[in-house]
XYZ file of C-alpha atoms in Angstrom:
290
model
C -3.734 25.860 -73.251
C -3.936 23.589 -70.859
C -0.998 23.871 -68.033
C 2.269 20.982 -68.120
C 2.527 19.592 -64.887
C 5.149 17.218 -63.454
C 3.654 14.511 -60.967
C 6.085 13.264 -59.250
C 6.137 9.988 -56.586
C 9.589 9.564 -54.910
C 10.493 6.487 -52.947
C 13.409 5.234 -51.184
C 14.518 3.360 -54.044
C 12.710 4.704 -57.035
C 11.377 7.664 -58.251
C 8.663 8.523 -61.198
C 8.281 11.421 -62.915
C 5.210 12.201 -65.090
C 4.568 15.163 -67.574
C 0.817 15.521 -67.617
C -1.281 17.873 -69.694
C -4.492 18.454 -68.471
C -5.460 14.212 -67.252
C -3.345 13.170 -70.481
C 0.509 11.770 -69.533
C 3.051 13.089 -72.435
C 5.809 11.384 -70.875
C 7.334 9.624 -68.084
C 10.843 9.050 -66.836
C 12.401 6.960 -63.856
C 15.416 7.692 -61.718
C 16.843 6.398 -58.222
C 15.197 6.987 -55.252
C 15.405 10.675 -53.892
C 15.250 11.208 -50.078
C 16.307 14.043 -48.807
C 16.880 12.182 -45.194
C 19.831 10.202 -47.069
C 21.067 12.505 -49.956
C 22.447 15.420 -49.946
C 20.816 18.941 -52.025
C 23.749 18.611 -54.281
C 23.228 14.632 -55.072
C 19.577 15.159 -55.260
C 20.524 18.209 -57.952
C 22.961 16.321 -59.901
C 20.235 13.455 -60.402
C 17.774 15.881 -61.766
C 19.967 17.345 -64.203
C 21.762 14.274 -65.041
C 19.183 11.951 -65.576
C 15.476 13.496 -65.165
C 16.446 16.334 -67.840
C 17.907 13.762 -70.124
C 14.957 11.374 -69.899
C 12.490 14.387 -70.851
C 14.089 15.528 -74.182
C 13.585 12.022 -75.107
C 9.698 12.873 -75.427
C 10.488 16.332 -76.354
C 9.769 18.349 -72.894
C 12.440 20.541 -71.688
C 12.428 22.348 -67.683
C 11.478 25.456 -69.262
C 8.159 23.861 -70.682
C 6.881 22.877 -66.787
C 4.182 25.553 -65.389
C 4.223 23.094 -62.153
C 5.997 20.276 -60.239
C 4.126 18.649 -57.282
C 6.445 16.290 -56.074
C 5.668 13.702 -53.338
C 8.302 11.969 -51.820
C 9.678 9.479 -48.784
C 11.291 11.808 -46.140
C 9.628 14.914 -47.322
C 9.135 16.081 -43.739
C 9.943 18.631 -41.223
C 12.902 20.997 -42.465
C 13.825 18.139 -45.314
C 10.781 19.893 -47.233
C 12.797 22.639 -47.977
C 15.783 20.628 -48.716
C 13.972 19.222 -51.818
C 11.897 22.023 -52.959
C 15.445 24.404 -52.993
C 17.285 21.430 -55.352
C 14.270 20.756 -58.172
C 13.838 25.132 -57.656
C 17.720 25.398 -58.601
C 17.330 23.132 -61.668
C 13.493 24.553 -62.718
C 13.740 28.073 -61.241
C 10.491 29.278 -63.406
C 8.116 26.181 -61.855
C 5.968 26.764 -59.322
C 7.453 23.911 -56.886
C 4.897 21.719 -54.544
C 6.800 19.255 -51.941
C 4.738 17.162 -50.319
C 5.300 13.627 -48.241
C 4.618 10.204 -50.344
C 1.912 9.597 -47.232
C 0.294 12.764 -48.891
C 0.331 10.996 -52.046
C -1.225 7.720 -51.145
C -3.946 9.603 -49.149
C -4.592 11.998 -52.286
C -4.710 8.473 -54.587
C -6.701 6.224 -52.459
C -8.817 8.567 -50.612
C -9.654 11.335 -52.875
C -11.893 13.840 -51.199
C -12.857 11.014 -48.884
C -12.046 10.674 -45.230
C -9.957 7.634 -44.658
C -7.000 5.962 -43.463
C -4.123 5.979 -45.954
C -1.021 3.848 -45.503
C 2.163 2.785 -47.347
C 3.623 -0.603 -47.583
C 6.971 -0.252 -49.954
C 10.037 0.018 -48.879
C 9.404 1.751 -45.752
C 6.114 1.882 -44.178
C 3.748 4.463 -43.196
C 0.207 5.599 -41.962
C -2.480 8.391 -41.453
C -6.052 9.743 -41.066
C -6.763 11.804 -43.554
C -10.061 13.951 -43.588
C -10.523 14.565 -47.377
C -8.378 17.658 -47.557
C -5.370 17.067 -45.406
C -3.773 14.415 -42.991
C -4.776 15.157 -39.617
C -2.819 12.266 -37.809
C 0.200 10.299 -38.433
C 1.538 7.371 -36.210
C 5.335 8.434 -36.947
C 7.062 5.555 -39.058
C 10.347 6.009 -37.154
C 12.321 4.502 -40.531
C 13.943 1.534 -40.616
C 15.543 1.096 -37.370
C 12.986 1.682 -34.969
C 9.871 1.101 -37.210
C 8.777 0.781 -40.944
C 6.671 -2.374 -39.926
C 5.316 -4.444 -42.802
C 7.789 -2.818 -45.224
C 10.201 -4.176 -47.504
C 12.968 -3.642 -45.364
C 11.705 -4.652 -42.263
C 10.877 -8.044 -44.174
C 14.458 -8.165 -45.664
C 15.801 -7.748 -42.247
C 13.667 -10.319 -40.585
C 14.437 -13.045 -43.633
C 18.180 -12.292 -43.033
C 17.924 -12.631 -39.326
C 15.992 -15.563 -39.707
C 18.532 -17.388 -42.111
C 21.640 -16.450 -39.855
C 20.081 -17.118 -36.577
C 19.333 -20.678 -38.561
C 15.391 -20.366 -37.666
C 14.587 -20.972 -41.473
C 14.747 -24.334 -42.625
C 17.563 -25.689 -43.591
C 16.271 -26.377 -47.239
C 15.158 -22.875 -47.448
C 18.809 -21.596 -46.085
C 20.382 -23.441 -48.706
C 18.013 -21.639 -51.254
C 18.851 -18.458 -50.105
C 22.676 -18.535 -50.162
C 22.101 -20.121 -53.646
C 20.108 -17.416 -55.067
C 22.218 -14.452 -53.552
C 25.873 -15.874 -53.182
C 26.483 -13.595 -50.308
C 28.137 -14.825 -46.622
C 27.517 -13.742 -43.729
C 30.025 -11.220 -43.760
C 29.211 -9.699 -46.456
C 25.411 -9.098 -45.263
C 27.448 -7.492 -41.795
C 29.465 -5.511 -43.818
C 26.883 -3.874 -46.277
C 24.790 -3.275 -42.819
C 26.965 -1.908 -40.461
C 29.954 -0.307 -42.768
C 28.446 0.529 -46.319
C 25.725 3.606 -47.040
C 21.933 2.487 -47.788
C 21.577 -0.561 -45.667
C 17.971 -0.024 -45.970
C 18.129 -0.817 -49.660
C 20.629 -3.737 -49.405
C 18.006 -5.070 -46.603
C 15.026 -4.612 -48.872
C 16.611 -6.213 -52.115
C 16.378 -9.751 -50.386
C 12.890 -8.953 -49.896
C 11.569 -10.896 -53.217
C 12.935 -14.069 -52.284
C 10.132 -14.006 -49.936
C 7.483 -13.770 -53.016
C 9.445 -16.639 -54.590
C 8.539 -18.564 -52.041
C 5.132 -17.528 -50.819
C 3.398 -20.974 -50.815
C 6.239 -21.944 -48.061
C 4.395 -21.992 -44.104
C 7.289 -20.057 -43.045
C 7.839 -17.798 -45.747
C 3.707 -16.850 -45.560
C 4.212 -16.638 -41.487
C 6.861 -14.132 -41.766
C 4.594 -12.080 -43.927
C 1.615 -12.579 -41.328
C 3.413 -11.616 -38.894
C 4.805 -8.617 -40.286
C 1.574 -7.044 -41.524
C -0.266 -7.844 -38.096
C 3.000 -5.579 -36.340
C 1.719 -2.716 -39.169
C -2.053 -3.574 -38.184
C -1.374 -3.263 -34.329
C 1.585 -0.395 -34.021
C -0.141 2.012 -36.727
C -3.764 1.019 -38.074
C -5.237 0.547 -34.876
C -4.154 3.736 -33.490
C -6.805 5.362 -35.486
C -10.801 5.224 -35.641
C -10.339 2.176 -37.789
C -13.646 0.561 -36.726
C -15.522 3.592 -38.669
C -13.014 4.276 -41.892
C -11.662 1.951 -44.504
C -7.781 1.331 -44.464
C -6.199 1.823 -47.645
C -2.804 0.788 -48.532
C -0.319 2.105 -51.813
C 2.942 0.779 -52.357
C 4.895 -2.457 -54.282
C 4.750 -4.577 -51.037
C 1.185 -3.766 -50.214
C 0.229 -4.696 -53.940
C 2.395 -7.931 -54.244
C 0.995 -9.442 -51.204
C -2.552 -8.620 -51.838
C -4.231 -11.782 -51.000
C -1.997 -12.092 -47.539
C -2.504 -8.238 -46.592
C -6.747 -8.786 -47.150
C -6.690 -11.305 -44.992
C -4.944 -10.318 -42.190
C -6.459 -6.978 -42.263
C -9.796 -8.364 -42.289
C -8.912 -10.957 -39.999
C -8.228 -8.221 -37.792
C -12.081 -6.988 -38.351
C -11.051 -4.253 -40.307
C -12.329 -3.184 -43.217
C -9.821 -2.741 -45.998
C -10.589 -0.105 -49.255
C -8.007 0.101 -52.073
C -4.988 -1.551 -52.656
C -2.644 0.162 -55.015
C 0.797 -0.436 -56.278
C 1.110 2.999 -57.060
C -0.471 6.289 -56.304
C 0.532 7.649 -59.838
C -2.834 7.001 -61.340
C -4.815 8.246 -58.409
C -2.743 11.415 -58.491
C -3.635 12.509 -61.728
C -7.505 11.951 -61.075
C -6.731 13.931 -58.177
C -5.719 16.984 -59.616
C -7.748 16.466 -62.819
C -10.922 16.702 -60.387
C -9.123 19.722 -57.900
C -8.637 21.762 -60.972
C -12.366 21.408 -62.429
C -13.727 21.823 -58.756
C -11.377 25.496 -58.579
């Protein structure tokens, strides 16, 4: 009988869980984002037990029937890997638990077993050089305060700053306040006093997509992607290898991203919204090769 695996892609805002038997998806679930940098062991454990297990029951799968978990998540680096592994293991003690960074998910999904540069442009951003087996170089993303160039949080932060400093034109500022029904005081309170300011700021980025044809908005996007390229991609051997992207921002603004990357003399590879399909393919190939 084929093994049943749980393949997981977790970002800051959402987590996608796929139950896979062979290369066939037999069920899926979605929970809120799980990030050990911002959530405790207990919070992660509760989300799995209260939400994931409930969802899994709807397609007749329980935690005892899972053989392996392959969890790829934002924040799953250094000592945070063990926090995530422990939280999952406490809920699924009979499973083999594998925890990797979300960046490795992007590399496995876009590069497979070939060398290349893999990037994430989602709520946050990240990048690496992948040798076809493992990540061998990673320019640190540094999070939404010090880095995350081109990601949804940074885009939201720039947009909000341009609105409040009246850099954006008045018609667009008026549309912003009409769209979100929020004041400057509300924004500052959310950013500096309430939890998850990164999620809050990322929530403004859809406004950019809604007005992407406005020259001012397009300039924000182009400059953000240029910043990501110069501060991250160009730290690798970008002249020899294609640059691949995964994530909602990369996919949503694919045309602008491709133009910006190519104008820098860089060859672009795949641009995908989610690494899930690529991960299913990756593990199917990996199992056959073993």
